[in-house]
Amino acid sequence: MKSLKNLLIPLAILLALIIVVVIVIIVKPKDNEEEVTQDYQLVLYKPEDVSKVQIERKDKDDLVLSNNSNKWTIEGSDPSMSYSDDAINLFLSMVLDFKATSKLNVDSPNLEDYGLADNYLYKINITANDGSVRVITLGNDAYDASNCYVTVDNMDGIYMITTVKKAVCEYDYINFYSSVKLGIDYSKVEKIILDRKTDDYPFTIIPEETDSGYGFNIVEPVVVDSGDNLNLLLTGIKDLEISSFVELDDEKKKEVGLDDPSYHLSFVMKDGSSKDIYLSDMKDDVFYGYGSVSDNYFMISSQQIENLTYPTKDLIGNYVYSTNVGTVKKIIGQYEDLEFTFDITATDSISSDDAQVFLDGRDAKIFSSSGRCYAAIFFESMALLKIGDIEPDAVPQGSPVLTIKYFNKDFTNDVLTFIQRDESSYYVMKNDEYTGFFVYANELFKNGGTDTYAYGILGAYDLLTTAINDNLNGIYDIPAGE
């Protein structure tokens, strides 16, 4: 009896293995039953040899293109619209040329299992000039989702082709529209208005002709030069070409954000007309839009309209105030009980041999061993004042913390005053008017240590004073660790 039990155990294991093998054979996916036939040509026509292409579609109206003396037209389309020959030729190149990536090795397949019977997705009917018709049926996606099943009426078997063909079968009239250009001529533009939901106020920008094209000056809500990023945006957008159009119902408009656009660009022309573009927020590197450039909704890539989403500070110029040694002859500053006078006689550089600079009557032309001029460090701290950010609606209150007066060679003067905003920033007034900008405390007070390009005004004053007091034969080096 014991030996019989021992015999039954391996028999049971063998039976279980047989059952597993049978199950695997039964449920083996048909998708794996294929033989590779690399680039096997199923259908190939030249457009001039075809009189008609009709795509029957399960969930929408047929798409029909007809050839009349090698001029292709889209049946049922709006005759007032302009269609792109390039778009039509691209479409024809896709539907008149079918290569299989593989063929299923299945005897007597059930076409319905592959979406190739009455449950087909697309059926392409190609009518040749001789009247013959070729029918291509596209069905379900294959297991790898990059291919789908297809049959051709005069060929046996089921083949696999790229799913790109299915995407082409979804084309509508809108996919054939000719591209349109915004076509802005800045010589005819009076102003540009850039309104973004990310800002509290729109920007008004004036184009200005330069030797190399056009530059741009912001005049509202602050007065400042445009930065490189805004220049790139406005220089590029004038030639914006729109070639991708979409149909959007109210629900889809809301979904993509065009019910309340995030961006509005208006080019107000000198003749009183305007060209306007409204854009959604960016989704997957794409903006949806509409405007006077087209009667249809469109899509443009972020590469076509660079820098639109940049923060305000990255679109404007860097400095709330800038000047140079060729312009200024004297600067007077006042901070608490400190008052200084900085006299400059120079043409292009404080460091040059013929330049003369004095701080409160003392020779300030002191250098480091490496040749860095401390008077130049002090001047740079006052000549290039970096913007912290803009705050046009602020109302600065209180007495100035620091006052800087610039006396220019052309007998004009500028007075900058700095009023406390918070612990780390100061509003900037110019000639008693608020500029709309604030600067961070570093611009006024920072001690840059051995980094001589990182000093604020009062930090640079202290450094120059120390260099004047402690120099040896006109040379002073900042001690290590300071």
CSV table of C-alpha atoms in Angstrom, one decimal:
chain,number,residue,atom,x,y,z
A,1,MET,CA,0.0,0.0,0.0
A,2,LYS,CA,2.8,2.3,0.9
A,3,SER,CA,4.5,1.7,-2.5
A,4,LEU,CA,1.2,2.5,-4.3
A,5,LYS,CA,1.1,5.9,-2.4
A,6,ASN,CA,4.6,6.6,-3.4
A,7,LEU,CA,3.7,5.9,-7.1
A,8,LEU,CA,0.6,8.2,-7.0
A,9,ILE,CA,2.6,11.2,-5.9
A,10,PRO,CA,4.8,11.6,-9.0
A,11,LEU,CA,1.7,10.7,-11.2
A,12,ALA,CA,-0.2,13.6,-9.6
A,13,ILE,CA,2.7,16.0,-10.2
A,14,LEU,CA,3.0,14.8,-13.9
A,15,LEU,CA,-0.8,15.3,-14.3
A,16,ALA,CA,-0.5,18.8,-12.9
A,17,LEU,CA,2.3,19.7,-15.3
A,18,ILE,CA,0.3,18.4,-18.3
A,19,ILE,CA,-2.7,20.6,-17.2
A,20,VAL,CA,-0.4,23.7,-17.0
A,21,VAL,CA,1.0,23.0,-20.4
A,22,VAL,CA,-2.5,22.6,-21.9
A,23,ILE,CA,-3.7,25.9,-20.3
A,24,VAL,CA,-0.6,27.7,-21.6
A,25,ILE,CA,-1.3,26.4,-25.1
A,26,ILE,CA,-5.0,27.3,-25.0
A,27,VAL,CA,-4.5,30.9,-23.6
A,28,LYS,CA,-1.4,31.7,-25.6
A,29,PRO,CA,-2.0,35.2,-27.1
A,30,LYS,CA,-2.6,35.3,-30.8
A,31,ASP,CA,-0.4,38.4,-30.8
A,32,ASN,CA,2.7,36.3,-30.4
A,33,GLU,CA,1.7,34.0,-33.4
A,34,GLU,CA,3.5,36.1,-36.0
A,35,GLU,CA,6.2,35.8,-38.5
A,36,VAL,CA,8.4,38.8,-39.1
A,37,THR,CA,8.2,40.2,-42.7
A,38,GLN,CA,10.2,43.4,-42.5
A,39,ASP,CA,8.7,46.3,-44.5
A,40,TYR,CA,6.5,44.0,-46.5
A,41,GLN,CA,4.7,46.2,-49.1
A,42,LEU,CA,1.0,45.9,-48.9
A,43,VAL,CA,-0.2,48.9,-50.9
A,44,LEU,CA,1.6,51.5,-52.9
A,45,TYR,CA,0.2,54.2,-55.1
A,46,LYS,CA,1.4,57.5,-56.6
A,47,PRO,CA,-1.1,60.3,-56.0
A,48,GLU,CA,-1.3,61.0,-59.7
A,49,ASP,CA,-2.5,57.5,-60.3
A,50,VAL,CA,-5.4,57.8,-57.9
A,51,SER,CA,-8.8,59.6,-58.5
A,52,LYS,CA,-10.3,59.3,-55.0
A,53,VAL,CA,-9.5,58.4,-51.4
A,54,GLN,CA,-12.4,57.7,-49.0
A,55,ILE,CA,-12.0,56.8,-45.4
A,56,GLU,CA,-15.0,55.2,-43.7
A,57,ARG,CA,-14.9,55.9,-39.9
A,58,LYS,CA,-16.9,54.2,-37.2
A,59,ASP,CA,-17.5,57.2,-35.0
A,60,LYS,CA,-17.5,60.1,-37.5
A,61,ASP,CA,-18.4,61.2,-41.0
A,62,ASP,CA,-16.3,59.9,-43.9
A,63,LEU,CA,-13.3,61.8,-45.1
A,64,VAL,CA,-13.2,62.0,-48.9
A,65,LEU,CA,-10.5,63.6,-51.1
A,66,SER,CA,-10.8,63.7,-54.9
A,67,ASN,CA,-8.2,64.3,-57.6
A,68,ASN,CA,-9.2,66.5,-60.5
A,69,SER,CA,-6.3,66.9,-63.0
A,70,ASN,CA,-3.8,66.4,-60.1
A,71,LYS,CA,-5.5,69.1,-58.0
A,72,TRP,CA,-6.7,67.4,-54.8
A,73,THR,CA,-9.8,68.8,-53.1
A,74,ILE,CA,-11.6,67.8,-49.8
A,75,GLU,CA,-15.2,67.1,-50.4
A,76,GLY,CA,-17.7,68.9,-48.1
A,77,SER,CA,-15.1,71.4,-46.8
A,78,ASP,CA,-15.6,75.1,-46.5
A,79,PRO,CA,-14.8,76.6,-49.9
A,80,SER,CA,-13.8,79.9,-48.3
A,81,MET,CA,-11.0,78.3,-46.4
A,82,SER,CA,-7.5,78.0,-47.7
A,83,TYR,CA,-6.0,74.5,-47.6
A,84,SER,CA,-2.4,73.5,-47.6
A,85,ASP,CA,-1.1,71.5,-50.5
A,86,ASP,CA,1.8,70.3,-48.3
A,87,ALA,CA,-0.7,69.0,-45.7
A,88,ILE,CA,-2.7,67.2,-48.4
A,89,ASN,CA,0.4,65.7,-49.9
A,90,LEU,CA,1.6,64.5,-46.5
A,91,PHE,CA,-1.8,62.9,-45.9
A,92,LEU,CA,-1.7,61.1,-49.3
A,93,SER,CA,1.8,59.8,-48.6
A,94,MET,CA,0.5,58.1,-45.5
A,95,VAL,CA,-2.7,56.6,-46.9
A,96,LEU,CA,-1.3,55.4,-50.2
A,97,ASP,CA,1.7,53.6,-48.9
A,98,PHE,CA,1.3,50.6,-46.5
A,99,LYS,CA,4.2,48.4,-45.3
A,100,ALA,CA,3.6,45.6,-42.9
A,101,THR,CA,5.9,45.1,-39.9
A,102,SER,CA,4.7,41.5,-39.5
A,103,LYS,CA,2.1,38.9,-40.5
A,104,LEU,CA,0.1,36.8,-38.1
A,105,ASN,CA,0.7,33.1,-38.3
A,106,VAL,CA,-2.9,32.0,-37.6
A,107,ASP,CA,-4.9,29.5,-39.5
A,108,SER,CA,-8.5,30.7,-40.3
A,109,PRO,CA,-8.4,33.7,-38.0
A,110,ASN,CA,-11.7,35.2,-36.7
A,111,LEU,CA,-11.6,38.7,-38.1
A,112,GLU,CA,-13.9,40.0,-35.4
A,113,ASP,CA,-11.3,39.2,-32.8
A,114,TYR,CA,-8.9,41.7,-34.4
A,115,GLY,CA,-11.5,44.4,-35.1
A,116,LEU,CA,-11.5,43.6,-38.8
A,117,ALA,CA,-15.0,42.5,-39.4
A,118,ASP,CA,-18.1,44.7,-39.0
A,119,ASN,CA,-16.4,46.1,-35.9
A,120,TYR,CA,-13.6,47.7,-37.9
A,121,LEU,CA,-12.4,51.2,-36.9
A,122,TYR,CA,-11.4,52.5,-40.3
A,123,LYS,CA,-11.8,51.4,-43.9
A,124,ILE,CA,-9.7,53.1,-46.6
A,125,ASN,CA,-11.1,52.9,-50.1
A,126,ILE,CA,-8.6,53.9,-52.8
A,127,THR,CA,-10.0,54.4,-56.3
A,128,ALA,CA,-7.4,54.2,-59.1
A,129,ASN,CA,-7.6,56.1,-62.3
A,130,ASP,CA,-8.5,52.9,-64.1
A,131,GLY,CA,-11.6,52.5,-61.8
A,132,SER,CA,-10.2,49.7,-59.7
A,133,VAL,CA,-10.7,49.9,-56.0
A,134,ARG,CA,-8.4,48.7,-53.2
A,135,VAL,CA,-9.9,48.4,-49.7
A,136,ILE,CA,-7.7,48.5,-46.6
A,137,THR,CA,-9.3,47.7,-43.2
A,138,LEU,CA,-7.7,48.9,-39.9
A,139,GLY,CA,-8.6,47.2,-36.7
A,140,ASN,CA,-7.6,46.9,-33.1
A,141,ASP,CA,-4.2,47.8,-31.6
A,142,ALA,CA,-1.7,44.9,-31.2
A,143,TYR,CA,-0.3,43.9,-27.8
A,144,ASP,CA,2.6,46.4,-28.0
A,145,ALA,CA,0.2,49.4,-28.8
A,146,SER,CA,2.7,50.7,-31.4
A,147,ASN,CA,1.1,48.5,-34.1
A,148,CYS,CA,-2.4,47.6,-35.2
A,149,TYR,CA,-4.0,44.9,-37.3
A,150,VAL,CA,-4.8,45.4,-41.0
A,151,THR,CA,-6.2,43.5,-43.9
A,152,VAL,CA,-6.1,44.3,-47.6
A,153,ASP,CA,-8.9,43.0,-49.9
A,154,ASN,CA,-6.7,41.2,-52.4
A,155,MET,CA,-4.3,39.6,-49.9
A,156,ASP,CA,-4.7,36.7,-47.6
A,157,GLY,CA,-4.0,37.0,-43.9
A,158,ILE,CA,-3.8,39.6,-41.2
A,159,TYR,CA,-0.9,42.0,-41.0
A,160,MET,CA,0.5,44.5,-38.5
A,161,ILE,CA,1.3,48.1,-39.3
A,162,THR,CA,2.2,51.2,-37.3
A,163,THR,CA,-0.6,52.9,-35.4
A,164,VAL,CA,0.4,56.2,-37.0
A,165,LYS,CA,-1.9,55.2,-39.9
A,166,LYS,CA,-4.9,55.3,-37.5
A,167,ALA,CA,-4.0,58.8,-36.4
A,168,VAL,CA,-4.0,59.9,-40.0
A,169,CYS,CA,-7.5,58.4,-40.5
A,170,GLU,CA,-8.8,60.7,-37.8
A,171,TYR,CA,-7.9,63.8,-39.9
A,172,ASP,CA,-10.6,66.5,-40.2
A,173,TYR,CA,-10.8,69.5,-42.5
A,174,ILE,CA,-9.0,71.5,-39.9
A,175,ASN,CA,-5.9,69.4,-40.3
A,176,PHE,CA,-5.5,70.6,-43.9
A,177,TYR,CA,-5.8,74.3,-43.3
A,178,SER,CA,-2.9,76.4,-44.6
A,179,SER,CA,-0.6,77.9,-42.1
A,180,VAL,CA,-1.0,81.6,-41.2
A,181,LYS,CA,1.6,84.1,-40.0
A,182,LEU,CA,1.1,86.8,-37.5
A,183,GLY,CA,3.2,89.1,-39.7
A,184,ILE,CA,4.0,92.1,-37.4
A,185,ASP,CA,5.8,95.1,-38.9
A,186,TYR,CA,7.1,97.0,-35.9
A,187,SER,CA,7.5,100.2,-38.0
A,188,LYS,CA,3.7,100.3,-38.0
A,189,VAL,CA,3.2,99.4,-34.4
A,190,GLU,CA,2.4,102.2,-31.9
A,191,LYS,CA,2.6,100.0,-28.8
A,192,ILE,CA,2.4,96.4,-27.5
A,193,ILE,CA,0.3,95.4,-24.5
A,194,LEU,CA,1.2,92.2,-22.7
A,195,ASP,CA,-1.4,91.1,-20.2
A,196,ARG,CA,-0.7,88.0,-18.2
A,197,LYS,CA,-2.8,86.4,-15.4
A,198,THR,CA,0.5,85.9,-13.4
A,199,ASP,CA,0.9,89.7,-13.2
A,200,ASP,CA,-1.2,92.2,-11.3
A,201,TYR,CA,-1.0,94.7,-14.2
A,202,PRO,CA,-0.5,94.6,-18.0
A,203,PHE,CA,2.7,95.9,-19.5
A,204,THR,CA,2.8,98.6,-22.2
A,205,ILE,CA,5.8,98.4,-24.4
A,206,ILE,CA,7.0,100.8,-27.1
A,207,PRO,CA,9.1,99.4,-30.0
A,208,GLU,CA,12.1,101.5,-31.0
A,209,GLU,CA,14.1,101.1,-34.1
A,210,THR,CA,17.8,100.4,-33.6
A,211,ASP,CA,20.8,99.8,-35.9
A,212,SER,CA,20.2,96.0,-35.6
A,213,GLY,CA,16.4,95.9,-35.8
A,214,TYR,CA,14.1,96.9,-33.0
A,215,GLY,CA,14.4,97.3,-29.3
A,216,PHE,CA,11.6,97.6,-26.7
A,217,ASN,CA,11.0,100.0,-23.9
A,218,ILE,CA,8.5,99.3,-21.1
A,219,VAL,CA,6.6,102.5,-20.2
A,220,GLU,CA,3.8,101.1,-18.0
A,221,PRO,CA,3.4,100.2,-15.1
A,222,VAL,CA,7.1,101.1,-14.7
A,223,VAL,CA,9.6,102.7,-17.0
A,224,VAL,CA,12.5,100.4,-17.7
A,225,ASP,CA,14.3,98.8,-20.6
A,226,SER,CA,13.1,95.4,-21.6
A,227,GLY,CA,15.4,92.5,-20.8
A,228,ASP,CA,17.0,90.0,-23.1
A,229,ASN,CA,14.2,87.5,-22.5
A,230,LEU,CA,11.4,90.0,-23.5
A,231,ASN,CA,13.4,91.1,-26.5
A,232,LEU,CA,13.6,87.5,-27.6
A,233,LEU,CA,9.9,87.0,-27.1
A,234,LEU,CA,8.9,90.1,-29.1
A,235,THR,CA,11.5,89.6,-31.8
A,236,GLY,CA,10.4,86.1,-32.4
A,237,ILE,CA,6.6,86.5,-32.2
A,238,LYS,CA,6.4,89.0,-35.1
A,239,ASP,CA,7.1,86.1,-37.5
A,240,LEU,CA,4.9,83.5,-35.6
A,241,GLU,CA,3.6,80.9,-38.0
A,242,ILE,CA,0.5,78.8,-37.0
A,243,SER,CA,0.1,75.5,-38.7
A,244,SER,CA,-1.8,73.4,-36.3
A,245,PHE,CA,-5.5,74.0,-35.8
A,246,VAL,CA,-8.1,72.4,-33.5
A,247,GLU,CA,-11.8,72.2,-33.1
A,248,LEU,CA,-13.0,73.1,-29.6
A,249,ASP,CA,-16.5,73.1,-28.2
A,250,ASP,CA,-17.3,75.0,-25.0
A,251,GLU,CA,-16.4,72.0,-22.8
A,252,LYS,CA,-13.0,71.5,-24.5
A,253,LYS,CA,-12.3,75.3,-24.4
A,254,LYS,CA,-12.8,75.2,-20.7
A,255,GLU,CA,-10.6,72.1,-20.4
A,256,VAL,CA,-7.7,73.7,-22.2
A,257,GLY,CA,-8.1,77.0,-20.5
A,258,LEU,CA,-9.4,79.2,-23.3
A,259,ASP,CA,-12.6,80.2,-21.5
A,260,ASP,CA,-10.3,82.5,-19.5
A,261,PRO,CA,-7.0,82.9,-21.4
A,262,SER,CA,-3.8,83.2,-19.4
A,263,TYR,CA,-2.1,85.5,-21.9
A,264,HIS,CA,-3.2,88.3,-24.2
A,265,LEU,CA,-0.8,90.0,-26.6
A,266,SER,CA,-2.2,93.1,-28.4
A,267,PHE,CA,-0.3,94.9,-31.1
A,268,VAL,CA,-1.9,98.3,-31.4
A,269,MET,CA,-1.1,99.7,-34.9
A,270,LYS,CA,-0.5,103.4,-35.7
A,271,ASP,CA,-3.6,103.4,-37.9
A,272,GLY,CA,-5.8,102.5,-34.9
A,273,SER,CA,-6.3,98.8,-35.7
A,274,SER,CA,-4.9,96.0,-33.6
A,275,LYS,CA,-3.7,92.4,-33.9
A,276,ASP,CA,-4.5,90.2,-30.9
A,277,ILE,CA,-3.6,86.8,-29.7
A,278,TYR,CA,-5.1,85.0,-26.7
A,279,LEU,CA,-3.4,82.0,-25.3
A,280,SER,CA,-4.1,79.4,-22.6
A,281,ASP,CA,-1.7,78.3,-20.0
A,282,MET,CA,1.0,76.0,-21.3
A,283,LYS,CA,0.0,72.3,-21.2
A,284,ASP,CA,2.6,69.7,-22.3
A,285,ASP,CA,4.7,72.3,-24.0
A,286,VAL,CA,1.7,73.5,-26.0
A,287,PHE,CA,-0.4,76.7,-25.9
A,288,TYR,CA,-4.0,76.7,-27.2
A,289,GLY,CA,-5.1,80.0,-28.7
A,290,TYR,CA,-7.3,82.2,-30.8
A,291,GLY,CA,-7.2,85.7,-32.2
A,292,SER,CA,-7.3,88.0,-35.2
A,293,VAL,CA,-4.6,85.9,-37.0
A,294,SER,CA,-7.2,83.1,-37.7
A,295,ASP,CA,-10.9,82.3,-37.5
A,296,ASN,CA,-10.0,79.0,-35.9
A,297,TYR,CA,-8.6,77.8,-32.6
A,298,PHE,CA,-4.9,76.8,-32.9
A,299,MET,CA,-2.0,75.2,-31.1
A,300,ILE,CA,1.6,76.5,-30.9
A,301,SER,CA,4.6,75.0,-29.2
A,302,SER,CA,6.5,76.7,-26.4
A,303,GLN,CA,9.5,76.9,-28.7
A,304,GLN,CA,7.5,79.2,-31.0
A,305,ILE,CA,6.8,81.7,-28.3
A,306,GLU,CA,9.8,81.6,-26.0
A,307,ASN,CA,9.9,83.2,-22.6
A,308,LEU,CA,6.2,84.1,-22.4
A,309,THR,CA,5.9,82.3,-19.0
A,310,TYR,CA,9.0,83.9,-17.4
A,311,PRO,CA,8.6,85.8,-14.1
A,312,THR,CA,8.3,89.6,-14.5
A,313,LYS,CA,11.8,90.2,-13.1
A,314,ASP,CA,13.3,88.0,-15.8
A,315,LEU,CA,11.6,90.0,-18.6
A,316,ILE,CA,12.7,93.5,-17.6
A,317,GLY,CA,16.1,95.1,-17.6
A,318,ASN,CA,18.5,94.5,-14.7
A,319,TYR,CA,19.0,98.0,-13.3
A,320,VAL,CA,16.8,100.6,-11.7
A,321,TYR,CA,19.6,103.1,-12.4
A,322,SER,CA,22.7,102.9,-14.5
A,323,THR,CA,25.4,105.4,-15.5
A,324,ASN,CA,29.1,105.4,-16.5
A,325,VAL,CA,32.3,107.4,-15.8
A,326,GLY,CA,32.0,109.2,-19.0
A,327,THR,CA,28.8,110.8,-17.8
A,328,VAL,CA,29.4,111.6,-14.1
A,329,LYS,CA,31.7,114.1,-12.6
A,330,LYS,CA,30.7,114.0,-8.9
A,331,ILE,CA,28.6,111.9,-6.6
A,332,ILE,CA,27.5,113.0,-3.1
A,333,GLY,CA,26.0,110.5,-0.7
A,334,GLN,CA,24.4,110.7,2.7
A,335,TYR,CA,23.6,107.9,5.2
A,336,GLU,CA,22.7,108.8,8.8
A,337,ASP,CA,25.6,110.9,10.1
A,338,LEU,CA,27.8,110.0,7.2
A,339,GLU,CA,28.2,112.2,4.1
A,340,PHE,CA,30.8,111.7,1.4
A,341,THR,CA,31.8,113.4,-1.8
A,342,PHE,CA,33.3,111.4,-4.7
A,343,ASP,CA,34.9,113.4,-7.4
A,344,ILE,CA,35.7,111.8,-10.8
A,345,THR,CA,37.8,113.0,-13.7
A,346,ALA,CA,37.8,110.2,-16.2
A,347,THR,CA,36.8,109.4,-19.8
A,348,ASP,CA,36.2,105.7,-20.0
A,349,SER,CA,37.8,104.0,-16.9
A,350,ILE,CA,38.6,105.0,-13.4
A,351,SER,CA,41.5,102.6,-13.6
A,352,SER,CA,43.2,104.4,-16.5
A,353,ASP,CA,46.4,106.3,-16.0
A,354,ASP,CA,44.9,109.7,-16.8
A,355,ALA,CA,41.9,109.2,-14.5
A,356,GLN,CA,41.7,111.2,-11.2
A,357,VAL,CA,39.3,110.2,-8.3
A,358,PHE,CA,39.0,111.7,-4.8
A,359,LEU,CA,36.9,110.7,-1.9
A,360,ASP,CA,36.3,113.7,0.4
A,361,GLY,CA,39.4,115.3,-1.1
A,362,ARG,CA,41.7,112.3,-0.6
A,363,ASP,CA,43.3,110.4,-3.5
A,364,ALA,CA,41.1,107.3,-4.0
A,365,LYS,CA,43.1,105.7,-6.8
A,366,ILE,CA,44.3,102.7,-4.8
A,367,PHE,CA,44.8,99.3,-6.3
A,368,SER,CA,45.1,95.7,-5.2
A,369,SER,CA,48.2,93.7,-6.1
A,370,SER,CA,46.2,92.1,-8.9
A,371,GLY,CA,45.4,95.5,-10.4
A,372,ARG,CA,41.8,95.9,-9.1
A,373,CYS,CA,41.0,99.6,-8.4
A,374,TYR,CA,39.1,100.2,-5.2
A,375,ALA,CA,37.7,103.5,-6.5
A,376,ALA,CA,36.2,101.6,-9.4
A,377,ILE,CA,34.6,99.1,-7.0
A,378,PHE,CA,32.9,102.1,-5.2
A,379,PHE,CA,31.8,103.7,-8.4
A,380,GLU,CA,30.4,100.4,-9.8
A,381,SER,CA,28.3,100.0,-6.6
A,382,MET,CA,26.5,103.3,-7.4
A,383,ALA,CA,26.5,103.1,-11.2
A,384,LEU,CA,24.7,99.8,-11.6
A,385,LEU,CA,21.8,99.3,-9.1
A,386,LYS,CA,20.1,96.0,-9.6
A,387,ILE,CA,16.4,95.7,-9.5
A,388,GLY,CA,15.0,93.5,-6.7
A,389,ASP,CA,11.5,93.5,-8.2
A,390,ILE,CA,8.6,95.8,-9.2
A,391,GLU,CA,5.8,97.0,-7.0
A,392,PRO,CA,4.1,99.8,-8.9
A,393,ASP,CA,1.1,100.2,-6.5
A,394,ALA,CA,3.2,100.7,-3.4
A,395,VAL,CA,3.2,104.1,-1.6
A,396,PRO,CA,6.6,104.5,0.0
A,397,GLN,CA,6.5,106.3,3.4
A,398,GLY,CA,9.1,107.6,5.8
A,399,SER,CA,12.4,109.4,5.6
A,400,PRO,CA,15.1,108.2,3.2
A,401,VAL,CA,17.7,105.8,4.6
A,402,LEU,CA,20.3,106.7,2.0
A,403,THR,CA,20.5,109.5,-0.6
A,404,ILE,CA,22.8,109.4,-3.6
A,405,LYS,CA,23.2,112.6,-5.8
A,406,TYR,CA,24.7,112.3,-9.3
A,407,PHE,CA,26.1,115.4,-10.9
A,408,ASN,CA,26.6,114.9,-14.6
A,409,LYS,CA,29.0,116.5,-17.1
A,410,ASP,CA,26.0,117.8,-19.1
A,411,PHE,CA,24.9,119.8,-16.0
A,412,THR,CA,21.9,117.5,-15.4
A,413,ASN,CA,21.5,115.9,-12.0
A,414,ASP,CA,19.8,112.7,-10.7
A,415,VAL,CA,18.9,112.1,-7.0
A,416,LEU,CA,18.2,108.6,-5.8
A,417,THR,CA,16.7,108.0,-2.4
A,418,PHE,CA,16.0,104.7,-0.7
A,419,ILE,CA,13.1,104.3,1.7
A,420,GLN,CA,12.7,101.3,3.9
A,421,ARG,CA,10.2,98.7,2.6
A,422,ASP,CA,11.0,95.8,5.0
A,423,GLU,CA,14.0,94.4,6.8
A,424,SER,CA,15.6,93.3,3.6
A,425,SER,CA,14.5,95.7,0.9
A,426,TYR,CA,14.2,99.4,0.0
A,427,TYR,CA,11.9,101.4,-2.3
A,428,VAL,CA,13.7,103.5,-4.9
A,429,MET,CA,12.8,107.1,-5.5
A,430,LYS,CA,14.3,109.1,-8.4
A,431,ASN,CA,14.1,112.9,-8.3
A,432,ASP,CA,11.4,112.6,-5.7
A,433,GLU,CA,9.2,110.3,-7.7
A,434,TYR,CA,8.6,106.6,-6.9
A,435,THR,CA,10.2,104.4,-9.7
A,436,GLY,CA,7.9,101.4,-9.0
A,437,PHE,CA,11.0,99.3,-8.0
A,438,PHE,CA,12.6,98.2,-4.9
A,439,VAL,CA,16.2,96.9,-4.3
A,440,TYR,CA,17.4,94.4,-1.8
A,441,ALA,CA,19.6,95.5,1.1
A,442,ASN,CA,22.7,93.9,-0.5
A,443,GLU,CA,22.7,96.7,-3.1
A,444,LEU,CA,23.3,99.2,-0.2
A,445,PHE,CA,25.1,97.4,2.5
A,446,LYS,CA,26.8,94.2,1.4
A,447,ASN,CA,30.5,93.6,2.2
A,448,GLY,CA,31.7,91.3,-0.5
A,449,GLY,CA,34.9,90.3,1.2
A,450,THR,CA,37.5,89.1,-1.4
A,451,ASP,CA,34.8,89.1,-4.1
A,452,THR,CA,35.3,92.7,-5.3
A,453,TYR,CA,32.3,92.5,-7.6
A,454,ALA,CA,29.8,91.8,-4.8
A,455,TYR,CA,29.8,95.0,-2.8
A,456,GLY,CA,26.9,97.3,-1.9
A,457,ILE,CA,27.3,101.1,-1.8
A,458,LEU,CA,28.2,101.5,1.9
A,459,GLY,CA,30.2,98.3,1.9
A,460,ALA,CA,32.3,99.6,-1.0
A,461,TYR,CA,32.6,103.0,0.8
A,462,ASP,CA,34.1,101.3,3.9
A,463,LEU,CA,36.4,99.2,1.7
A,464,LEU,CA,37.7,102.2,-0.2
A,465,THR,CA,38.2,104.2,3.0
A,466,THR,CA,40.2,101.3,4.5
A,467,ALA,CA,42.3,101.1,1.3
A,468,ILE,CA,43.0,104.8,1.4
A,469,ASN,CA,44.0,104.6,5.1
A,470,ASP,CA,46.1,101.4,4.9
A,471,ASN,CA,47.6,101.3,1.5
A,472,LEU,CA,51.4,101.1,1.0
A,473,ASN,CA,52.6,103.0,-2.1
A,474,GLY,CA,49.1,102.9,-3.6
A,475,ILE,CA,48.6,99.1,-3.0
A,476,TYR,CA,46.2,97.5,-0.6
A,477,ASP,CA,45.1,93.9,-0.4
A,478,ILE,CA,42.0,92.6,1.4
A,479,PRO,CA,43.2,90.4,4.2
A,480,ALA,CA,42.4,86.7,3.7
A,481,GLY,CA,39.2,85.6,5.4
A,482,GLU,CA,37.5,89.0,5.1
